[in-house]
mmCIF file of C-alpha atoms and ligand atoms in Angstrom:
data_model
loop_
_atom_site.group_PDB
_atom_site.id
_atom_site.type_symbol
_atom_site.label_atom_id
_atom_site.label_comp_id
_atom_site.label_asym_id
_atom_site.label_seq_id
_atom_site.Cartn_x
_atom_site.Cartn_y
_atom_site.Cartn_z
ATOM 1 C CA MET A 1331 79.683 -38.719 22.917
ATOM 2 C CA SER A 1332 80.207 -37.339 26.341
ATOM 3 C CA THR A 1333 83.829 -37.148 27.774
ATOM 4 C CA ILE A 1334 84.398 -39.836 30.531
ATOM 5 C CA VAL A 1335 84.962 -38.564 33.870
ATOM 6 C CA ARG A 1336 83.841 -41.707 35.860
ATOM 7 C CA PRO A 1337 85.325 -45.163 34.718
ATOM 8 C CA ARG A 1338 82.987 -47.645 34.798
ATOM 9 C CA ARG A 1339 84.961 -50.614 33.387
ATOM 10 C CA SER A 1340 83.958 -52.947 35.830
ATOM 11 C CA VAL A 1341 80.694 -53.268 37.724
ATOM 12 C CA LEU A 1342 80.591 -55.997 40.344
ATOM 13 C CA PHE A 1343 77.321 -57.492 41.483
ATOM 14 C CA MET A 1344 76.856 -58.932 44.922
ATOM 15 C CA PRO A 1345 73.475 -60.136 47.077
ATOM 16 C CA GLY A 1346 72.453 -57.623 49.108
ATOM 17 C CA SER A 1347 71.751 -60.627 51.723
ATOM 18 C CA ASN A 1348 75.524 -61.553 51.476
ATOM 19 C CA ALA A 1349 77.506 -59.728 54.328
ATOM 20 C CA ARG A 1350 80.651 -61.334 53.722
ATOM 21 C CA ALA A 1351 80.565 -60.233 49.832
ATOM 22 C CA LEU A 1352 79.559 -56.620 51.026
ATOM 23 C CA GLU A 1353 82.581 -56.345 53.256
ATOM 24 C CA LYS A 1354 84.643 -57.730 50.776
ATOM 25 C CA ALA A 1355 83.880 -55.462 47.789
ATOM 26 C CA ARG A 1356 85.085 -52.466 50.089
ATOM 27 C CA THR A 1357 88.461 -53.748 48.975
ATOM 28 C CA LEU A 1358 87.878 -55.150 45.472
ATOM 29 C CA PRO A 1359 89.514 -53.112 42.347
ATOM 30 C CA ALA A 1360 86.059 -52.639 40.543
ATOM 31 C CA ASP A 1361 84.907 -49.526 39.304
ATOM 32 C CA GLY A 1362 81.610 -49.897 40.900
ATOM 33 C CA VAL A 1363 79.731 -52.443 42.825
ATOM 34 C CA VAL A 1364 75.891 -52.936 42.569
ATOM 35 C CA ILE A 1365 74.176 -54.340 45.721
ATOM 36 C CA ASP A 1366 71.413 -56.619 44.669
ATOM 37 C CA LEU A 1367 67.770 -56.761 46.163
ATOM 38 C CA GLU A 1368 66.326 -58.511 43.056
ATOM 39 C CA ASP A 1369 67.396 -61.936 41.493
ATOM 40 C CA ALA A 1370 70.377 -62.660 43.891
ATOM 41 C CA VAL A 1371 67.831 -62.545 47.198
ATOM 42 C CA ALA A 1372 65.194 -65.294 47.512
ATOM 43 C CA PRO A 1373 61.785 -63.867 48.256
ATOM 44 C CA ASP A 1374 61.869 -64.737 51.913
ATOM 45 C CA ALA A 1375 65.107 -62.929 52.324
ATOM 46 C CA LYS A 1376 63.909 -59.604 50.826
ATOM 47 C CA ALA A 1377 63.260 -57.852 53.980
ATOM 48 C CA ASP A 1378 66.284 -58.998 55.739
ATOM 49 C CA ALA A 1379 68.329 -58.072 52.669
ATOM 50 C CA ARG A 1380 66.867 -54.691 52.248
ATOM 51 C CA ALA A 1381 67.700 -53.873 56.447
ATOM 52 C CA GLN A 1382 71.363 -55.289 55.575
ATOM 53 C CA VAL A 1383 71.737 -52.866 52.486
ATOM 54 C CA ALA A 1384 70.448 -49.927 54.465
ATOM 55 C CA ALA A 1385 72.944 -50.296 57.092
ATOM 56 C CA THR A 1386 75.720 -50.998 54.657
ATOM 57 C CA LEU A 1387 75.056 -47.866 52.980
ATOM 58 C CA ARG A 1388 75.159 -45.974 56.469
ATOM 59 C CA ALA A 1389 78.479 -47.615 57.340
ATOM 60 C CA GLY A 1390 80.094 -46.451 53.451
ATOM 61 C CA GLY A 1391 83.652 -47.368 52.995
ATOM 62 C CA PHE A 1392 83.042 -48.349 49.330
ATOM 63 C CA ALA A 1393 84.947 -44.853 47.939
ATOM 64 C CA PRO A 1394 86.344 -44.447 45.403
ATOM 65 C CA ARG A 1395 83.996 -47.140 43.818
ATOM 66 C CA GLU A 1396 80.509 -46.075 42.594
ATOM 67 C CA VAL A 1397 77.802 -47.692 44.772
ATOM 68 C CA VAL A 1398 74.593 -48.705 42.996
ATOM 69 C CA VAL A 1399 71.560 -50.608 44.815
ATOM 70 C CA ARG A 1400 69.631 -52.822 42.411
ATOM 71 C CA THR A 1401 65.847 -52.871 43.523
ATOM 72 C CA ASN A 1402 62.986 -55.278 42.608
ATOM 73 C CA ALA A 1403 61.024 -54.950 39.500
ATOM 74 C CA VAL A 1404 58.405 -51.718 39.671
ATOM 75 C CA ASP A 1405 55.784 -54.468 39.586
ATOM 76 C CA THR A 1406 56.670 -56.283 42.512
ATOM 77 C CA PRO A 1407 55.765 -56.024 46.209
ATOM 78 C CA TRP A 1408 59.138 -55.411 47.291
ATOM 79 C CA PHE A 1409 59.398 -52.178 45.145
ATOM 80 C CA GLU A 1410 58.273 -49.122 46.705
ATOM 81 C CA GLU A 1411 60.259 -50.244 50.127
ATOM 82 C CA ASP A 1412 63.411 -50.772 48.147
ATOM 83 C CA LEU A 1413 63.319 -47.177 46.425
ATOM 84 C CA ALA A 1414 62.583 -45.715 49.731
ATOM 85 C CA VAL A 1415 65.251 -47.102 51.288
ATOM 86 C CA VAL A 1416 67.517 -45.981 48.645
ATOM 87 C CA ALA A 1417 65.880 -42.508 48.871
ATOM 88 C CA ARG A 1418 66.279 -42.335 52.612
ATOM 89 C CA ALA A 1419 70.035 -43.184 52.771
ATOM 90 C CA SER A 1420 70.538 -40.486 49.580
ATOM 91 C CA ALA A 1421 68.762 -37.723 51.623
ATOM 92 C CA GLU A 1422 70.710 -38.330 54.671
ATOM 93 C CA GLY A 1423 73.996 -38.448 52.533
ATOM 94 C CA ALA A 1424 74.630 -41.925 52.897
ATOM 95 C CA GLY A 1425 74.877 -42.353 49.036
ATOM 96 C CA PRO A 1426 74.484 -44.751 46.951
ATOM 97 C CA ASP A 1427 75.292 -42.741 43.655
ATOM 98 C CA ALA A 1428 72.788 -44.546 41.677
ATOM 99 C CA VAL A 1429 69.603 -47.115 41.840
ATOM 100 C CA LEU A 1430 69.263 -49.471 39.194
ATOM 101 C CA ILE A 1431 65.982 -50.457 37.954
ATOM 102 C CA PRO A 1432 65.340 -53.966 36.561
ATOM 103 C CA LYS A 1433 63.144 -55.022 33.572
ATOM 104 C CA VAL A 1434 62.429 -51.397 32.631
ATOM 105 C CA SER A 1435 60.374 -51.270 29.249
ATOM 106 C CA ASP A 1436 59.342 -47.971 28.679
ATOM 107 C CA ALA A 1437 60.527 -44.354 29.391
ATOM 108 C CA GLU A 1438 57.444 -43.179 31.252
ATOM 109 C CA THR A 1439 58.282 -45.614 34.035
ATOM 110 C CA LEU A 1440 61.380 -43.588 34.403
ATOM 111 C CA VAL A 1441 59.337 -40.387 34.442
ATOM 112 C CA THR A 1442 57.225 -41.811 37.375
ATOM 113 C CA ILE A 1443 60.155 -43.474 39.629
ATOM 114 C CA GLY A 1444 62.086 -39.854 39.185
ATOM 115 C CA ARG A 1445 59.138 -37.946 40.578
ATOM 116 C CA ARG A 1446 58.896 -40.729 43.197
ATOM 117 C CA LEU A 1447 62.551 -39.795 44.090
ATOM 118 C CA ASP A 1448 62.057 -36.244 44.170
ATOM 119 C CA ALA A 1449 59.113 -36.687 46.506
ATOM 120 C CA LEU A 1450 60.912 -38.961 48.782
ATOM 121 C CA GLY A 1451 63.685 -36.304 49.188
ATOM 122 C CA ALA A 1452 66.431 -38.092 47.471
ATOM 123 C CA ALA A 1453 69.557 -35.812 46.916
ATOM 124 C CA PRO A 1454 69.824 -34.487 43.733
ATOM 125 C CA ALA A 1455 73.130 -36.551 43.012
ATOM 126 C CA LEU A 1456 71.422 -39.835 42.922
ATOM 127 C CA ARG A 1457 71.547 -41.290 39.465
ATOM 128 C CA VAL A 1458 68.888 -43.696 38.134
ATOM 129 C CA TRP A 1459 70.794 -46.882 35.963
ATOM 130 C CA ALA A 1460 67.762 -49.027 33.915
ATOM 131 C CA MET A 1461 68.063 -52.767 33.023
ATOM 132 C CA ILE A 1462 67.368 -53.198 29.272
ATOM 133 C CA GLU A 1463 66.644 -57.025 29.700
ATOM 134 C CA THR A 1464 62.780 -57.436 28.209
ATOM 135 C CA PRO A 1465 61.859 -57.759 24.664
ATOM 136 C CA LEU A 1466 60.237 -54.494 24.828
ATOM 137 C CA ALA A 1467 62.844 -52.631 26.372
ATOM 138 C CA VAL A 1468 65.169 -53.779 23.386
ATOM 139 C CA LEU A 1469 62.906 -52.738 20.999
ATOM 140 C CA ARG A 1470 62.069 -49.201 22.771
ATOM 141 C CA ALA A 1471 65.815 -48.674 23.862
ATOM 142 C CA LEU A 1472 66.010 -45.105 21.991
ATOM 143 C CA ASP A 1473 62.850 -44.245 23.742
ATOM 144 C CA ILE A 1474 64.392 -45.149 27.094
ATOM 145 C CA ALA A 1475 67.916 -43.624 26.364
ATOM 146 C CA LEU A 1476 66.163 -40.497 25.413
ATOM 147 C CA ALA A 1477 64.585 -40.066 28.400
ATOM 148 C CA ALA A 1478 67.524 -39.217 29.681
ATOM 149 C CA ARG A 1479 67.124 -35.435 28.154
ATOM 150 C CA ASN A 1480 64.273 -34.940 30.924
ATOM 151 C CA PRO A 1481 66.333 -34.437 33.902
ATOM 152 C CA VAL A 1482 63.610 -35.850 36.228
ATOM 153 C CA THR A 1483 64.643 -39.277 35.393
ATOM 154 C CA ARG A 1484 67.946 -38.661 36.333
ATOM 155 C CA LEU A 1485 68.806 -41.316 33.872
ATOM 156 C CA ALA A 1486 72.572 -42.020 33.426
ATOM 157 C CA VAL A 1487 73.521 -45.642 32.662
ATOM 158 C CA LEU A 1488 71.962 -48.543 30.600
ATOM 159 C CA VAL A 1489 72.641 -51.910 31.852
ATOM 160 C CA LEU A 1490 72.322 -54.989 29.612
ATOM 161 C CA GLY A 1491 70.625 -58.321 31.185
ATOM 162 C CA THR A 1492 71.148 -60.950 28.751
ATOM 163 C CA ASN A 1493 70.121 -63.755 31.072
ATOM 164 C CA ASP A 1494 66.432 -62.506 31.473
ATOM 165 C CA LEU A 1495 66.609 -61.644 27.494
ATOM 166 C CA SER A 1496 67.561 -65.292 27.010
ATOM 167 C CA LYS A 1497 64.473 -66.291 29.099
ATOM 168 C CA GLU A 1498 61.821 -64.005 27.533
ATOM 169 C CA THR A 1499 62.930 -64.613 23.969
ATOM 170 C CA GLY A 1500 64.357 -68.215 23.789
ATOM 171 C CA ALA A 1501 67.331 -66.812 22.310
ATOM 172 C CA ARG A 1502 70.759 -68.844 23.711
ATOM 173 C CA VAL A 1503 73.559 -67.161 25.915
ATOM 174 C CA VAL A 1504 76.403 -68.951 24.040
ATOM 175 C CA PRO A 1505 80.192 -67.875 23.359
ATOM 176 C CA GLY A 1506 80.336 -65.023 20.614
ATOM 177 C CA ARG A 1507 76.492 -64.070 21.520
ATOM 178 C CA ALA A 1508 75.673 -64.441 17.940
ATOM 179 C CA PRO A 1509 71.957 -64.680 18.461
ATOM 180 C CA MET A 1510 72.085 -61.401 20.357
ATOM 181 C CA MET A 1511 74.418 -59.326 18.977
ATOM 182 C CA GLY A 1512 71.700 -56.959 17.062
ATOM 183 C CA TRP A 1513 70.055 -56.163 20.197
ATOM 184 C CA LEU A 1514 73.413 -55.383 22.214
ATOM 185 C CA SER A 1515 74.465 -53.260 19.197
ATOM 186 C CA HIS A 1516 71.097 -51.444 19.003
ATOM 187 C CA CYS A 1517 71.241 -50.785 22.570
ATOM 188 C CA VAL A 1518 74.941 -49.283 22.470
ATOM 189 C CA LEU A 1519 73.578 -47.096 19.553
ATOM 190 C CA ALA A 1520 70.545 -46.102 21.524
ATOM 191 C CA ALA A 1521 72.739 -45.372 24.849
ATOM 192 C CA ARG A 1522 75.096 -43.038 22.464
ATOM 193 C CA ALA A 1523 71.942 -41.125 20.809
ATOM 194 C CA GLY A 1524 70.497 -40.560 24.613
ATOM 195 C CA GLY A 1525 74.054 -39.630 25.837
ATOM 196 C CA VAL A 1526 74.103 -42.206 28.775
ATOM 197 C CA GLU A 1527 76.813 -44.645 29.232
ATOM 198 C CA VAL A 1528 76.076 -48.355 28.608
ATOM 199 C CA LEU A 1529 77.409 -51.501 30.369
ATOM 200 C CA ASP A 1530 77.716 -55.299 28.975
ATOM 201 C CA ALA A 1531 75.405 -58.217 30.706
ATOM 202 C CA VAL A 1532 76.971 -60.421 33.187
ATOM 203 C CA TRP A 1533 79.357 -63.510 31.985
ATOM 204 C CA ASN A 1534 77.615 -66.500 34.453
ATOM 205 C CA ALA A 1535 80.831 -69.363 33.890
ATOM 206 C CA PHE A 1536 82.949 -67.335 36.455
ATOM 207 C CA ARG A 1537 85.578 -70.152 36.323
ATOM 208 C CA ASP A 1538 85.802 -69.585 32.712
ATOM 209 C CA LEU A 1539 88.108 -66.505 32.416
ATOM 210 C CA ASP A 1540 89.231 -67.278 28.984
ATOM 211 C CA GLY A 1541 85.847 -67.046 27.512
ATOM 212 C CA PHE A 1542 85.179 -64.253 29.721
ATOM 213 C CA ALA A 1543 88.303 -62.261 28.378
ATOM 214 C CA ARG A 1544 87.162 -63.017 24.982
ATOM 215 C CA GLU A 1545 83.891 -61.415 25.634
ATOM 216 C CA CYS A 1546 85.302 -58.432 27.620
ATOM 217 C CA ALA A 1547 87.246 -57.763 24.346
ATOM 218 C CA GLN A 1548 83.900 -57.904 22.214
ATOM 219 C CA ALA A 1549 82.173 -55.661 24.421
ATOM 220 C CA ALA A 1550 85.024 -53.016 24.266
ATOM 221 C CA GLU A 1551 84.973 -53.521 20.422
ATOM 222 C CA MET A 1552 81.244 -52.857 20.548
ATOM 223 C CA GLY A 1553 81.920 -49.661 22.173
ATOM 224 C CA PHE A 1554 80.068 -50.731 25.639
ATOM 225 C CA ASP A 1555 81.806 -48.299 28.760
ATOM 226 C CA GLY A 1556 82.550 -51.567 30.652
ATOM 227 C CA LYS A 1557 80.747 -54.773 31.831
ATOM 228 C CA THR A 1558 78.547 -56.228 34.807
ATOM 229 C CA LEU A 1559 80.369 -58.730 36.814
ATOM 230 C CA ILE A 1560 79.152 -61.434 39.335
ATOM 231 C CA HIS A 1561 82.697 -62.637 40.820
ATOM 232 C CA PRO A 1562 85.888 -61.101 42.329
ATOM 233 C CA GLY A 1563 88.106 -63.002 39.951
ATOM 234 C CA GLN A 1564 86.427 -61.181 36.774
ATOM 235 C CA ILE A 1565 87.484 -57.827 37.828
ATOM 236 C CA GLU A 1566 91.172 -57.767 36.565
ATOM 237 C CA PRO A 1567 90.556 -59.037 33.467
ATOM 238 C CA CYS A 1568 87.773 -56.903 32.604
ATOM 239 C CA ASN A 1569 89.592 -53.895 33.814
ATOM 240 C CA ALA A 1570 92.317 -54.648 31.726
ATOM 241 C CA ALA A 1571 90.194 -54.814 28.537
ATOM 242 C CA PHE A 1572 88.312 -51.495 29.225
ATOM 243 C CA THR A 1573 91.668 -49.684 30.089
ATOM 244 C CA PRO A 1574 92.867 -47.842 26.810
ATOM 245 C CA PRO A 1575 96.730 -49.192 26.252
ATOM 246 C CA PRO A 1576 99.330 -46.868 27.075
ATOM 247 C CA GLY A 1577 100.534 -46.810 23.471
ATOM 248 C CA GLU A 1578 96.823 -45.799 22.609
ATOM 249 C CA VAL A 1579 96.941 -42.915 25.342
ATOM 250 C CA GLU A 1580 100.519 -41.653 23.910
ATOM 251 C CA ALA A 1581 99.131 -41.633 20.465
ATOM 252 C CA ALA A 1582 96.016 -39.980 21.677
ATOM 253 C CA ARG A 1583 97.930 -37.162 23.348
ATOM 254 C CA ALA A 1584 100.346 -36.729 20.311
ATOM 255 C CA LEU A 1585 97.200 -35.975 17.805
ATOM 256 C CA ILE A 1586 95.643 -33.615 20.477
ATOM 257 C CA ALA A 1587 98.984 -31.571 20.332
ATOM 258 C CA LEU A 1588 99.073 -31.666 16.929
ATOM 259 C CA PHE A 1589 95.608 -30.005 16.330
ATOM 260 C CA ASP A 1590 96.554 -27.523 19.049
ATOM 261 C CA ARG A 1591 99.860 -26.633 17.079
ATOM 262 C CA PRO A 1592 99.278 -22.728 15.662
ATOM 263 C CA GLU A 1593 100.097 -23.930 12.229
ATOM 264 C CA ASN A 1594 97.243 -26.335 12.276
ATOM 265 C CA ALA A 1595 94.587 -24.149 13.992
ATOM 266 C CA GLY A 1596 92.756 -23.494 11.013
ATOM 267 C CA LYS A 1597 93.053 -27.078 9.532
ATOM 268 C CA GLY A 1598 89.887 -29.546 9.829
ATOM 269 C CA VAL A 1599 92.571 -32.316 8.570
ATOM 270 C CA VAL A 1600 96.364 -33.189 8.647
ATOM 271 C CA GLN A 1601 98.585 -36.234 8.582
ATOM 272 C CA ILE A 1602 100.518 -38.264 11.275
ATOM 273 C CA GLU A 1603 102.808 -40.876 9.472
ATOM 274 C CA GLY A 1604 100.906 -41.129 5.907
ATOM 275 C CA ARG A 1605 97.275 -41.455 7.846
ATOM 276 C CA MET A 1606 94.978 -38.898 7.465
ATOM 277 C CA VAL A 1607 93.413 -37.400 10.897
ATOM 278 C CA GLU A 1608 90.411 -35.238 11.352
ATOM 279 C CA ARG A 1609 89.158 -32.940 14.092
ATOM 280 C CA MET A 1610 86.560 -35.849 15.137
ATOM 281 C CA HIS A 1611 89.819 -38.089 15.947
ATOM 282 C CA ALA A 1612 90.921 -35.588 17.783
ATOM 283 C CA ASP A 1613 87.691 -35.596 19.861
ATOM 284 C CA ILE A 1614 88.102 -39.425 20.170
ATOM 285 C CA ALA A 1615 91.473 -38.951 21.256
ATOM 286 C CA ARG A 1616 89.954 -36.586 24.095
ATOM 287 C CA ARG A 1617 87.731 -39.211 25.201
ATOM 288 C CA THR A 1618 90.630 -41.531 25.268
ATOM 289 C CA VAL A 1619 93.118 -39.306 27.512
ATOM 290 C CA ALA A 1620 90.038 -38.310 29.838
ATOM 291 C CA LEU A 1621 89.407 -41.873 30.443
ATOM 292 C CA ALA A 1622 93.124 -42.973 31.061
ATOM 293 C CA ASP A 1623 93.632 -39.821 33.370
ATOM 294 C CA ALA A 1624 90.213 -40.609 35.347
ATOM 295 C CA ILE A 1625 91.793 -44.225 35.798
ATOM 296 C CA ALA A 1626 95.117 -43.213 36.539
ATOM 297 C CA ALA A 1627 93.467 -40.638 39.275
ATOM 298 C CA ARG A 1628 91.769 -43.615 41.121
ATOM 299 C CA GLY A 1629 95.148 -45.258 41.615
HETATM 300 C C1 LIG B 1853 78.469 -66.954 42.266
HETATM 301 C C2 LIG B 1853 78.583 -66.747 43.233
HETATM 302 C C3 LIG B 1853 77.332 -67.718 44.389
HETATM 303 C C4 LIG B 1853 79.699 -67.645 43.754
HETATM 304 O O1 LIG B 1853 80.208 -67.594 45.209
HETATM 305 P P1 LIG B 1853 81.223 -68.407 46.085
HETATM 306 O O2 LIG B 1853 80.835 -69.790 45.845
HETATM 307 O O3 LIG B 1853 80.953 -67.730 47.471
HETATM 308 O O4 LIG B 1853 82.582 -67.851 45.242
HETATM 309 P P2 LIG B 1853 84.048 -68.261 45.561
HETATM 310 O O5 LIG B 1853 84.026 -69.316 46.821
HETATM 311 O O6 LIG B 1853 84.657 -68.163 44.447
HETATM 312 O O7 LIG B 1853 84.308 -66.682 46.343
HETATM 313 C C5 LIG B 1853 85.766 -66.378 46.800
HETATM 314 C C6 LIG B 1853 85.690 -65.299 47.608
HETATM 315 O O8 LIG B 1853 84.696 -64.069 46.852
HETATM 316 C C7 LIG B 1853 83.818 -63.734 47.680
HETATM 317 N N1 LIG B 1853 82.671 -63.343 46.540
HETATM 318 C C8 LIG B 1853 82.182 -64.312 45.678
HETATM 319 N N2 LIG B 1853 81.488 -63.606 44.651
HETATM 320 C C9 LIG B 1853 81.574 -62.182 45.371
HETATM 321 C C10 LIG B 1853 80.557 -61.087 44.810
HETATM 322 N N3 LIG B 1853 79.649 -60.979 43.742
HETATM 323 N N4 LIG B 1853 81.145 -59.986 45.489
HETATM 324 C C11 LIG B 1853 82.089 -59.854 46.370
HETATM 325 N N5 LIG B 1853 82.607 -60.866 46.963
HETATM 326 C C12 LIG B 1853 82.359 -62.254 46.089
HETATM 327 C C13 LIG B 1853 83.338 -64.726 48.417
HETATM 328 O O9 LIG B 1853 82.834 -64.216 49.356
HETATM 329 C C14 LIG B 1853 84.616 -65.492 48.785
HETATM 330 O O10 LIG B 1853 85.397 -64.327 49.767
HETATM 331 P P3 LIG B 1853 86.156 -65.028 50.955
HETATM 332 O O11 LIG B 1853 85.375 -65.508 51.852
HETATM 333 O O12 LIG B 1853 87.372 -63.971 51.162
HETATM 334 O O13 LIG B 1853 87.303 -66.129 49.855
HETATM 335 C C15 LIG B 1853 78.708 -65.428 44.074
HETATM 336 O O14 LIG B 1853 80.042 -65.068 43.399
HETATM 337 C C16 LIG B 1853 77.682 -64.525 43.841
HETATM 338 O O15 LIG B 1853 77.000 -64.496 44.434
HETATM 339 N N6 LIG B 1853 77.964 -63.651 42.469
HETATM 340 C C17 LIG B 1853 76.978 -62.382 42.260
HETATM 341 C C18 LIG B 1853 75.542 -63.010 42.320
HETATM 342 C C19 LIG B 1853 74.654 -61.958 41.919
HETATM 343 O O16 LIG B 1853 74.502 -61.140 42.566
HETATM 344 N N7 LIG B 1853 73.660 -62.122 40.718
HETATM 345 C C20 LIG B 1853 72.505 -61.300 40.332
HETATM 346 C C21 LIG B 1853 73.132 -60.158 39.311
HETATM 347 S S1 LIG B 1853 73.740 -60.961 37.672
HETATM 348 C C22 LIG B 1853 71.810 -60.702 36.917
HETATM 349 O O17 LIG B 1853 71.090 -60.417 37.668
HETATM 350 C C23 LIG B 1853 72.005 -60.815 35.678
HETATM 351 C C24 LIG B 1853 70.771 -59.772 34.870
HETATM 352 O O18 LIG B 1853 69.809 -59.212 35.472
HETATM 353 C C25 LIG B 1853 70.511 -60.654 33.560
HETATM 354 O O19 LIG B 1853 69.268 -60.753 33.477
HETATM 355 O O20 LIG B 1853 71.336 -61.082 32.963
HETATM 356 MG MG1 MG B 1854 67.712 -59.626 34.909
#
């Protein structure tokens, strides 16, 4: 498991066509924003939205938030120009940090997109995020995640899309998510095997903050790095769910210090207050501390 240096607890979607939302996003406490050109933008509004997104990227002002643009799907008439706009902005130094590709269903698509980004002159720092939201994507999640080992793909993050998964499979999106639990866990596992991060899907009923908080807690327990959001009201409960509690951070620091003591240098296992701890627990503790420090550094 990698040591996190960039918190991705809360990643807020907004329509690329909604100037007010784009403006407001610069002031919101989300760790990241996804400016959407896909589902949140009507077909007739695609070209105008793309132009607005290009201008928004050039104007900047989102730091320290991570900025991501979601293109339309690869097999749509809009994809090539969406990707070109992202690559141009990236080449000019106007970001974004990543491009999110919807409906990725195989690893080869990521290789093709990576080559295209290189050819378009995108900055090397530009990352690719992939939506896992088709039945084939879930079944091939491991292959897709392992594509991160090929640097040409630039793959850094998987994002679950349960609305599309529901549409494609007939499985219902219900509180507790029993019908999809196996798929979600499988994708967390695949992401870890590939060394990439993984974000949970959106919660549609954005006025139901109790239900949302339960789903955030579930996602954090399952190992997701964060959750994608659709409304500003979801940011703070989501940040709270994915922020390590102070007591946990203190315990993590104490555990690291214990293994750092000279008398424990040669030991694989020690005890704290009657509980066995191994060096793997120190690795987990280092990850907790790294995340807490990165969150604190954000202010
Ligand atoms: C769902 C919404 C359409 C609701 O919008 P609205 O009716 O304007 O809500 P409010 O009046 O409560 O808004 C209050 C203020 O907050 C701003 N706002 C609202 N949403 C956002 C946002 N996402 N980002 C930034 N700012 C936002 C409003 O402008 C109000 O501001 P103010 O003027 O100061 O009062 C709307 O929330 C919305 O459009 N959400 C995003 C929808 C979206 O992007 N959907 C696509 C991604 S989800 C997806 O595709 C799922 C996945 O692919 C899958 O398959 O599962
Ligand atoms: Mg979708």
